[in-house]
Short mmCIF file of C-alpha atoms in Angstrom, two decimals:
data_model
loop_
_atom_site.label_atom_id
_atom_site.label_comp_id
_atom_site.label_asym_id
_atom_site.label_seq_id
_atom_site.Cartn_x
_atom_site.Cartn_y
_atom_site.Cartn_z
CA MET A 1 -64.52 4.29 -70.35
CA PHE A 2 -63.85 7.85 -69.64
CA SER A 3 -61.42 9.88 -71.79
CA PRO A 4 -58.74 11.55 -69.67
CA SER A 5 -57.77 15.04 -70.44
CA GLY A 6 -54.06 15.47 -69.63
CA ALA A 7 -54.19 12.43 -67.27
CA ALA A 8 -51.64 9.76 -67.34
CA GLY A 9 -51.53 6.79 -65.13
CA SER A 10 -53.24 6.50 -61.89
CA PRO A 11 -55.87 9.14 -60.58
CA ALA A 12 -53.37 10.62 -58.34
CA ALA A 13 -50.98 11.42 -61.04
CA THR A 14 -52.70 14.69 -61.92
CA PRO A 15 -55.10 16.96 -59.99
CA PRO A 16 -58.75 16.26 -60.74
CA THR A 17 -60.45 18.36 -63.40
CA ARG A 18 -63.52 20.41 -62.56
CA ALA A 19 -65.87 19.41 -65.37
CA ARG A 20 -68.49 18.44 -62.79
CA TYR A 21 -68.99 22.21 -61.86
CA TRP A 22 -70.44 22.78 -65.47
CA VAL A 23 -73.31 20.44 -64.49
CA VAL A 24 -74.01 22.86 -61.62
CA VAL A 25 -73.82 25.83 -64.08
CA PHE A 26 -76.28 24.20 -66.49
CA ALA A 27 -78.59 23.40 -63.49
CA ILE A 28 -78.32 26.93 -62.24
CA THR A 29 -79.17 28.44 -65.71
CA LEU A 30 -81.99 26.02 -66.23
CA ALA A 31 -83.46 26.78 -62.77
CA VAL A 32 -83.47 30.41 -63.60
CA ILE A 33 -85.08 29.92 -67.00
CA GLN A 34 -87.80 27.53 -65.35
CA TYR A 35 -88.69 30.05 -62.79
CA ILE A 36 -88.87 32.88 -65.18
CA ASP A 37 -91.29 30.97 -67.42
CA ARG A 38 -93.26 29.91 -64.36
CA VAL A 39 -93.46 33.08 -62.56
CA CYS A 40 -94.06 35.64 -65.54
CA ILE A 41 -97.85 34.69 -65.51
CA SER A 42 -98.39 36.18 -62.02
CA GLN A 43 -97.04 39.61 -62.99
CA ALA A 44 -98.85 39.51 -66.34
CA ALA A 45 -102.09 38.29 -64.63
CA PRO A 46 -103.73 41.74 -64.51
CA SER A 47 -103.18 42.18 -68.27
CA VAL A 48 -104.33 38.69 -68.99
CA SER A 49 -107.38 38.96 -66.81
CA SER A 50 -108.34 42.29 -68.46
CA ALA A 51 -107.85 40.92 -72.02
CA LEU A 52 -109.76 37.75 -71.47
CA ASP A 53 -112.35 39.09 -68.83
CA LEU A 54 -111.41 36.74 -66.08
CA SER A 55 -112.63 36.67 -62.53
CA LYS A 56 -110.46 35.96 -59.50
CA GLU A 57 -111.86 32.43 -59.25
CA GLN A 58 -111.14 31.86 -63.03
CA MET A 59 -107.54 33.14 -62.57
CA GLY A 60 -107.05 30.82 -59.63
CA TRP A 61 -107.92 27.89 -61.84
CA VAL A 62 -105.33 29.20 -64.36
CA PHE A 63 -102.53 29.30 -61.73
CA SER A 64 -103.50 25.81 -60.55
CA ALA A 65 -103.83 24.17 -63.99
CA PHE A 66 -100.14 24.56 -64.17
CA THR A 67 -99.48 23.11 -60.73
CA LEU A 68 -101.88 20.18 -61.16
CA ALA A 69 -99.98 18.98 -64.24
CA TYR A 70 -96.59 19.72 -62.57
CA ALA A 71 -97.75 17.37 -59.77
CA LEU A 72 -99.11 14.66 -61.91
CA PHE A 73 -96.12 14.31 -64.20
CA GLU A 74 -93.45 14.43 -61.41
CA ILE A 75 -93.29 10.69 -60.86
CA PRO A 76 -93.41 9.66 -64.51
CA THR A 77 -90.59 12.05 -65.39
CA GLY A 78 -88.58 11.21 -62.46
CA TYR A 79 -88.90 7.53 -63.14
CA TRP A 80 -88.15 8.14 -66.75
CA GLY A 81 -84.95 9.84 -65.87
CA ASP A 82 -83.95 6.83 -63.57
CA ARG A 83 -84.56 4.45 -66.41
CA ASN A 84 -83.07 6.33 -69.31
CA GLY A 85 -80.80 9.06 -67.84
CA PRO A 86 -81.41 12.82 -67.35
CA ARG A 87 -80.04 14.04 -70.62
CA ARG A 88 -82.85 12.60 -72.76
CA VAL A 89 -85.55 13.73 -70.44
CA LEU A 90 -84.31 17.22 -69.81
CA LEU A 91 -84.01 17.97 -73.53
CA ARG A 92 -87.48 16.83 -74.29
CA VAL A 93 -89.20 18.57 -71.37
CA VAL A 94 -87.33 21.84 -71.82
CA LEU A 95 -88.40 22.17 -75.42
CA TRP A 96 -91.88 21.07 -74.52
CA TRP A 97 -92.45 23.74 -71.80
CA SER A 98 -90.67 26.46 -73.96
CA PHE A 99 -93.25 25.79 -76.65
CA PHE A 100 -96.16 26.09 -74.24
CA THR A 101 -94.63 29.26 -72.70
CA ALA A 102 -94.87 30.79 -76.08
CA ALA A 103 -98.33 29.29 -76.66
CA THR A 104 -99.63 31.16 -73.59
CA GLY A 105 -99.48 34.37 -75.76
CA TRP A 106 -101.76 32.63 -78.38
CA VAL A 107 -104.73 31.79 -76.18
CA TRP A 108 -108.19 33.37 -76.85
CA ASN A 109 -110.36 32.49 -73.85
CA TRP A 110 -110.37 31.13 -70.33
CA SER A 111 -110.47 27.40 -71.44
CA SER A 112 -107.63 27.63 -73.91
CA LEU A 113 -105.49 29.40 -71.19
CA VAL A 114 -106.25 26.61 -68.68
CA VAL A 115 -105.29 23.89 -71.18
CA THR A 116 -102.12 25.70 -72.23
CA ARG A 117 -100.96 26.21 -68.71
CA PHE A 118 -101.72 22.52 -67.88
CA LEU A 119 -99.60 21.33 -70.80
CA PHE A 120 -96.85 23.95 -69.83
CA GLY A 121 -96.76 22.38 -66.24
CA ALA A 122 -96.51 18.84 -67.70
CA GLY A 123 -93.16 19.83 -69.16
CA GLU A 124 -91.77 21.63 -66.18
CA ALA A 125 -92.45 18.60 -64.06
CA GLY A 126 -89.31 16.97 -65.45
CA CYS A 127 -86.94 19.70 -64.42
CA PHE A 128 -85.84 19.30 -60.81
CA PRO A 129 -85.95 15.44 -60.46
CA ASN A 130 -83.76 15.03 -63.40
CA LEU A 131 -81.34 17.83 -62.29
CA THR A 132 -81.09 16.17 -58.95
CA LYS A 133 -80.46 12.85 -60.96
CA ALA A 134 -77.56 14.55 -62.83
CA PHE A 135 -76.20 15.83 -59.46
CA GLU A 136 -76.38 12.24 -58.04
CA ALA A 137 -74.23 10.96 -60.92
CA TRP A 138 -71.79 13.85 -61.24
CA LEU A 139 -71.18 15.13 -57.76
CA PRO A 140 -69.48 13.61 -54.78
CA THR A 141 -71.63 13.23 -51.71
CA ARG A 142 -70.06 16.06 -49.85
CA GLU A 143 -70.75 18.53 -52.62
CA ARG A 144 -74.45 17.74 -53.16
CA ILE A 145 -76.26 19.89 -50.54
CA ARG A 146 -74.16 22.96 -51.34
CA ALA A 147 -74.93 22.49 -55.12
CA GLN A 148 -78.75 22.12 -54.22
CA GLY A 149 -78.54 25.32 -52.17
CA ILE A 150 -76.83 27.28 -55.01
CA MET A 151 -79.29 25.89 -57.53
CA TRP A 152 -82.37 26.87 -55.54
CA MET A 153 -80.93 30.12 -54.80
CA SER A 154 -80.54 30.80 -58.37
CA ALA A 155 -84.06 29.53 -59.06
CA ARG A 156 -85.58 31.87 -56.52
CA TRP A 157 -83.56 34.77 -57.72
CA GLY A 158 -84.60 34.13 -61.17
CA GLY A 159 -88.16 34.31 -59.99
CA ALA A 160 -87.36 37.42 -57.93
CA VAL A 161 -86.37 39.40 -60.88
CA THR A 162 -89.11 38.18 -63.06
CA PRO A 163 -91.87 40.53 -61.88
CA TYR A 164 -89.78 43.56 -62.78
CA LEU A 165 -88.43 41.92 -65.88
CA VAL A 166 -91.94 41.36 -67.06
CA PHE A 167 -92.86 44.88 -66.11
CA LEU A 168 -89.97 46.11 -68.31
CA VAL A 169 -90.99 43.78 -71.19
CA LEU A 170 -94.58 44.72 -70.98
CA SER A 171 -93.52 48.38 -71.23
CA VAL A 172 -92.31 47.75 -74.78
CA MET A 173 -94.47 44.99 -76.10
CA ASN A 174 -97.92 43.27 -75.34
CA TRP A 175 -98.25 40.31 -73.03
CA ARG A 176 -98.72 37.93 -75.97
CA LEU A 177 -95.39 38.76 -77.56
CA ALA A 178 -93.69 38.77 -74.08
CA PHE A 179 -94.44 35.06 -73.63
CA LEU A 180 -92.91 34.25 -76.94
CA VAL A 181 -89.71 35.92 -75.90
CA PHE A 182 -89.61 34.02 -72.59
CA GLY A 183 -90.16 30.78 -74.40
CA LEU A 184 -87.11 31.24 -76.57
CA LEU A 185 -84.84 31.15 -73.53
CA GLY A 186 -85.31 27.37 -73.06
CA VAL A 187 -84.52 26.55 -76.67
CA VAL A 188 -81.15 28.30 -76.37
CA TRP A 189 -80.38 26.32 -73.22
CA ALA A 190 -81.36 23.01 -74.77
CA ILE A 191 -78.98 23.47 -77.80
CA LEU A 192 -76.02 24.08 -75.51
CA PHE A 193 -76.86 21.28 -73.05
CA ALA A 194 -77.23 18.65 -75.85
CA ARG A 195 -73.73 19.53 -77.08
CA TRP A 196 -72.07 19.21 -73.67
CA PHE A 197 -73.79 16.95 -71.32
CA ARG A 198 -73.29 13.08 -70.78
CA ASP A 199 -75.27 10.88 -68.47
CA ASN A 200 -72.24 9.10 -67.39
CA PRO A 201 -69.55 11.53 -66.55
CA ARG A 202 -66.74 8.99 -67.20
CA GLU A 203 -67.72 9.25 -70.89
CA HIS A 204 -67.12 12.99 -71.07
CA PRO A 205 -63.77 14.10 -72.60
CA SER A 206 -63.35 16.81 -70.06
CA VAL A 207 -63.29 14.35 -67.09
CA ASN A 208 -59.92 13.09 -66.25
CA ALA A 209 -59.05 9.97 -64.15
CA ALA A 210 -58.66 11.83 -60.92
CA GLU A 211 -62.03 13.52 -61.09
CA ALA A 212 -63.78 10.31 -62.22
CA ALA A 213 -62.27 8.76 -58.96
CA LEU A 214 -64.18 11.30 -56.90
CA LEU A 215 -67.56 10.52 -58.44
CA PRO A 216 -70.05 7.73 -57.46
CA GLU A 217 -69.49 4.31 -58.98
CA ARG A 218 -73.17 3.95 -59.92
CA PRO A 219 -73.93 4.76 -63.66
CA ALA A 220 -76.31 7.53 -64.39
CA SER A 221 -78.92 5.22 -65.98
CA SER A 222 -79.53 1.62 -65.40
CA HIS A 223 -82.38 -0.90 -65.74
CA PHE A 224 -83.87 -1.91 -62.31
CA ALA A 225 -87.19 -2.46 -60.60
CA VAL A 226 -88.23 0.52 -58.58
CA PRO A 227 -89.25 -0.74 -55.06
CA TRP A 228 -92.74 0.89 -55.19
CA ARG A 229 -93.93 -0.84 -52.06
CA LYS A 230 -90.94 0.40 -50.13
CA LEU A 231 -91.36 3.89 -51.40
CA ILE A 232 -95.07 3.92 -50.52
CA THR A 233 -94.72 2.50 -47.02
CA ALA A 234 -91.56 3.99 -45.84
CA PRO A 235 -92.20 6.49 -42.92
CA SER A 236 -89.35 8.85 -44.12
CA VAL A 237 -90.86 9.00 -47.52
CA TRP A 238 -94.33 9.89 -46.11
CA CYS A 239 -92.69 12.58 -43.97
CA VAL A 240 -90.57 14.19 -46.74
CA CYS A 241 -93.58 14.32 -48.95
CA GLY A 242 -95.76 15.70 -46.17
CA GLN A 243 -93.34 18.51 -45.37
CA TYR A 244 -93.03 19.35 -49.10
CA PHE A 245 -96.68 19.70 -49.40
CA ALA A 246 -96.73 22.24 -46.63
CA CYS A 247 -93.72 24.14 -48.11
CA SER A 248 -95.26 24.21 -51.66
CA TYR A 249 -98.87 25.04 -50.45
CA ALA A 250 -97.44 28.20 -48.67
CA TRP A 251 -94.89 29.08 -51.32
CA TYR A 252 -97.37 29.18 -54.28
CA PHE A 253 -98.82 32.32 -52.81
CA PHE A 254 -95.60 34.19 -53.70
CA ILE A 255 -95.67 33.37 -57.36
CA THR A 256 -99.42 33.61 -57.92
CA TRP A 257 -101.46 35.97 -55.73
CA PHE A 258 -98.78 38.09 -54.01
CA PRO A 259 -98.68 40.81 -56.80
CA THR A 260 -102.38 41.05 -56.63
CA TYR A 261 -102.22 41.28 -52.80
CA LEU A 262 -99.73 44.23 -53.12
CA LEU A 263 -102.10 46.04 -55.51
CA GLU A 264 -105.33 45.41 -53.60
CA VAL A 265 -104.36 45.51 -49.93
CA HIS A 266 -101.55 47.88 -49.72
CA LYS A 267 -102.44 50.00 -52.87
CA PHE A 268 -98.98 49.95 -54.44
CA ASP A 269 -98.70 51.12 -58.00
CA LEU A 270 -97.69 48.74 -60.83
CA LYS A 271 -93.97 49.60 -60.78
CA SER A 272 -93.62 49.37 -56.97
CA SER A 273 -95.64 46.20 -56.98
CA ALA A 274 -93.33 44.54 -59.45
CA LEU A 275 -90.27 45.50 -57.50
CA LEU A 276 -91.69 44.32 -54.21
CA ALA A 277 -93.21 41.04 -55.67
CA GLY A 278 -89.58 39.62 -56.19
CA LEU A 279 -88.65 40.25 -52.49
CA PRO A 280 -89.87 37.01 -51.01
CA LEU A 281 -88.01 35.09 -53.76
CA LEU A 282 -84.87 37.13 -53.32
CA LEU A 283 -84.87 36.41 -49.54
CA GLY A 284 -85.98 32.78 -50.26
CA GLY A 285 -82.91 32.45 -52.51
CA ALA A 286 -80.78 33.71 -49.60
CA GLY A 287 -82.33 31.04 -47.32
CA CYS A 288 -81.39 28.29 -49.81
CA PHE A 289 -77.85 29.43 -50.10
CA LEU A 290 -77.42 29.78 -46.33
CA ALA A 291 -78.76 26.32 -45.71
CA GLY A 292 -76.54 24.88 -48.47
CA ALA A 293 -73.54 26.43 -46.74
CA LEU A 294 -74.30 25.87 -43.15
CA VAL A 295 -75.62 22.38 -42.95
CA PRO A 296 -72.42 20.62 -44.26
CA ARG A 297 -70.36 22.95 -42.07
CA PHE A 298 -72.43 22.10 -38.90
CA THR A 299 -72.30 18.43 -39.94
CA ARG A 300 -68.45 18.43 -40.13
CA ARG A 301 -68.11 20.14 -36.76
CA PHE A 302 -70.89 18.55 -34.70
CA GLY A 303 -71.79 15.32 -36.56
CA HIS A 304 -75.36 14.18 -36.40
CA GLY A 305 -76.06 15.18 -40.10
CA GLY A 306 -79.54 13.83 -39.92
CA LEU A 307 -80.34 15.77 -36.86
CA ILE A 308 -79.02 19.01 -38.33
CA ARG A 309 -81.14 18.70 -41.41
CA ARG A 310 -84.17 18.00 -39.36
CA LEU A 311 -83.61 21.08 -37.20
CA PHE A 312 -83.19 23.36 -40.34
CA GLY A 313 -86.54 21.92 -41.54
CA VAL A 314 -88.31 22.47 -38.23
CA VAL A 315 -86.89 25.94 -37.74
CA GLY A 316 -87.52 26.97 -41.30
CA GLN A 317 -91.25 25.89 -41.61
CA GLY A 318 -92.01 26.81 -37.93
CA GLY A 319 -90.47 30.18 -38.36
CA ALA A 320 -92.33 30.80 -41.73
CA ALA A 321 -95.60 30.18 -39.82
CA LEU A 322 -94.69 32.82 -37.19
CA CYS A 323 -93.79 35.41 -39.88
CA LEU A 324 -97.03 34.98 -41.76
CA ILE A 325 -99.00 35.35 -38.53
CA ALA A 326 -96.84 38.48 -37.69
CA ALA A 327 -97.72 40.01 -41.03
CA THR A 328 -101.32 40.15 -40.18
CA PHE A 329 -100.68 42.47 -37.39
CA PHE A 330 -98.84 45.15 -39.31
CA SER A 331 -100.87 47.97 -40.89
CA GLN A 332 -97.82 49.59 -42.35
CA PRO A 333 -97.42 48.15 -45.76
CA LEU A 334 -93.60 47.83 -45.79
CA LEU A 335 -93.49 46.05 -42.49
CA ALA A 336 -96.24 43.54 -43.60
CA VAL A 337 -94.27 42.90 -46.86
CA THR A 338 -91.07 42.35 -44.95
CA ALA A 339 -92.71 39.88 -42.61
CA ILE A 340 -94.01 37.97 -45.58
CA ALA A 341 -90.60 38.05 -47.31
CA LEU A 342 -89.03 36.66 -44.11
CA ALA A 343 -91.61 33.79 -44.25
CA SER A 344 -90.18 33.03 -47.61
CA PHE A 345 -86.61 33.11 -46.32
CA SER A 346 -87.46 30.81 -43.36
CA ASN A 347 -89.28 28.49 -45.70
CA ASP A 348 -86.41 28.05 -48.00
CA LEU A 349 -83.98 27.05 -45.20
CA SER A 350 -85.51 23.55 -45.69
CA ILE A 351 -85.32 23.42 -49.47
CA PRO A 352 -81.72 22.07 -49.94
CA CYS A 353 -82.39 19.69 -47.12
CA SER A 354 -85.46 18.26 -48.83
CA TRP A 355 -83.76 17.62 -52.16
CA THR A 356 -80.51 16.21 -50.57
CA THR A 357 -82.57 13.95 -48.45
CA CYS A 358 -84.05 12.57 -51.57
CA MET A 359 -80.58 11.91 -53.06
CA ASP A 360 -79.29 10.26 -49.83
CA VAL A 361 -82.60 8.28 -49.16
CA GLY A 362 -83.37 7.50 -52.75
CA GLY A 363 -79.84 6.45 -54.06
CA ARG A 364 -80.36 5.07 -57.58
CA TYR A 365 -84.06 5.82 -57.20
CA VAL A 366 -83.56 9.47 -56.69
CA GLY A 367 -85.40 10.55 -59.72
CA THR A 368 -88.54 8.61 -58.67
CA LEU A 369 -88.30 9.64 -54.98
CA SER A 370 -87.73 13.36 -55.72
CA GLY A 371 -90.49 13.16 -58.33
CA MET A 372 -92.76 11.67 -55.67
CA MET A 373 -91.82 14.49 -53.12
CA ASN A 374 -92.41 17.21 -55.72
CA MET A 375 -95.65 15.69 -56.80
CA VAL A 376 -97.04 15.77 -53.31
CA GLY A 377 -95.62 19.19 -52.83
CA ASN A 378 -97.25 20.45 -55.90
CA ILE A 379 -100.66 18.98 -55.02
CA GLY A 380 -100.35 21.54 -52.26
CA GLY A 381 -99.31 24.04 -54.72
CA PHE A 382 -102.31 23.23 -56.84
CA LEU A 383 -104.79 23.68 -53.99
CA SER A 384 -103.28 26.94 -52.66
CA PRO A 385 -104.20 29.36 -55.41
CA ILE A 386 -107.70 27.89 -55.61
CA VAL A 387 -108.30 28.04 -51.95
CA LEU A 388 -106.93 31.58 -51.57
CA GLY A 389 -108.96 32.72 -54.64
CA TYR A 390 -112.16 31.45 -53.06
CA ILE A 391 -111.43 32.74 -49.53
CA VAL A 392 -110.58 36.27 -50.80
CA GLY A 393 -113.23 36.26 -53.44
CA ARG A 394 -115.90 35.19 -50.95
CA THR A 395 -114.84 37.00 -47.83
CA GLY A 396 -112.38 39.65 -48.94
CA ASP A 397 -110.14 38.60 -45.85
CA TRP A 398 -106.52 38.03 -46.88
CA ASN A 399 -105.47 37.64 -43.27
CA LEU A 400 -107.59 34.43 -43.01
CA THR A 401 -105.53 32.90 -45.86
CA PHE A 402 -102.26 33.65 -43.82
CA TYR A 403 -103.65 31.85 -40.80
CA VAL A 404 -104.66 28.79 -42.80
CA THR A 405 -101.24 28.68 -44.40
CA ALA A 406 -99.56 29.16 -40.99
CA ALA A 407 -101.39 26.04 -39.80
CA VAL A 408 -100.23 24.11 -42.80
CA TYR A 409 -96.64 25.16 -42.11
CA LEU A 410 -96.84 23.85 -38.62
CA LEU A 411 -97.83 20.45 -39.82
CA GLY A 412 -94.84 20.57 -42.14
CA ALA A 413 -92.50 21.33 -39.24
CA LEU A 414 -93.85 18.23 -37.45
CA CYS A 415 -93.15 16.09 -40.51
CA TRP A 416 -89.64 17.33 -40.54
CA TRP A 417 -89.08 16.32 -36.96
CA LEU A 418 -90.09 12.77 -37.76
CA ILE A 419 -87.99 12.34 -40.90
CA ASP A 420 -85.01 10.00 -41.11
CA PRO A 421 -83.19 12.08 -43.75
CA VAL A 422 -79.97 9.95 -44.24
CA THR A 423 -80.73 6.19 -44.20
CA PRO A 424 -80.89 4.95 -47.86
CA LEU A 425 -83.81 3.00 -48.86
CA GLU A 426 -81.45 0.29 -50.45
CA LEU A 427 -79.80 -0.07 -46.89
CA SER A 428 -83.11 -0.48 -45.23
CA GLU A 429 -84.10 -2.99 -47.90
CA GLU A 430 -80.96 -5.10 -46.97
CA SER A 431 -81.68 -4.80 -43.29
CA ALA A 432 -85.26 -6.00 -43.93
CA ALA A 433 -83.88 -9.01 -45.80
#
């Protein structure tokens, strides 16, 4: 049973409390920390490569070691959250990845760096599926897509400030000590989260009866059999995973090779490169926020919520493909960088729709489904830095990588058009029965 705070009698006796918004605050801060810890390696890459004498191909494998682990551990950590609740999982994975963020500064050669970044990625894999699981338990349906938009905006903006933040930190300490400093951020978050969060909002002392009445009846954790066959064979699951593959394949360029692109192709200095490296993530965050605000508004006005989500996905990924192609025609550096940043903005119009689709389609299996989607997406993210590293390393042609990425985006737009983003798996199971 929940403990009312100032509530007496029926849920209607007092206004609902707003404890659920603290879950959004915790999600925002963790998303920012996660992206700082993830993105700092790209800005530090020149220093790391120089210290360890790494080639572009080797650095591509360093970037992708994280993403491979991130992909492989998505389903296990999402399923773990479905079975045991997000609190236990989030505390463990945040402390795990924070340790390996610090450990990045302790490496001594290429092999140790690859292993450390792989173990770091295994921890970060639990973040967004379990935050989405927490949203599913703590937020009414009408508030979910906006919360996803705000959370992903914050994640992108955390990543956007990271290049310049790393530049400033590296101006006062070496890269090894910098990774230790970044690792401490997650430890502070975990302490505060452990004291406040409950898997079941009705057990939280700050949630009164009126707020509890707004929330889903389903408990945050329960024992059930995941319908693996349904997940593997459902067309919407294939499509939502396919579009996220395209999205992540393209997006990983921004947090891996983009600072190097700025230095080598457009000859920016280190300070200018650090400032401009955050521009795609800054505009990407704006795209997340805009989609989170507009999709529910358009749905209330016009209905057809599923169609509106699909249109945002198609326009987002199709528009991103066009922006990348346009960037190859600009010889003026700032115009090319602006076109690339607009590709990120367009890309991120689909992000809140992707994760809210997992919530609506997955239901009580949301952790598992969102983990599956993010796993497939990050297989794309794993391949992207390697493919780009080999294309540029062997041909020196950055434009070719943009054409390949634009083609992947167009396949993602096709997947979005084929998705049914609103019909729950449980409902389709009942219909089949």
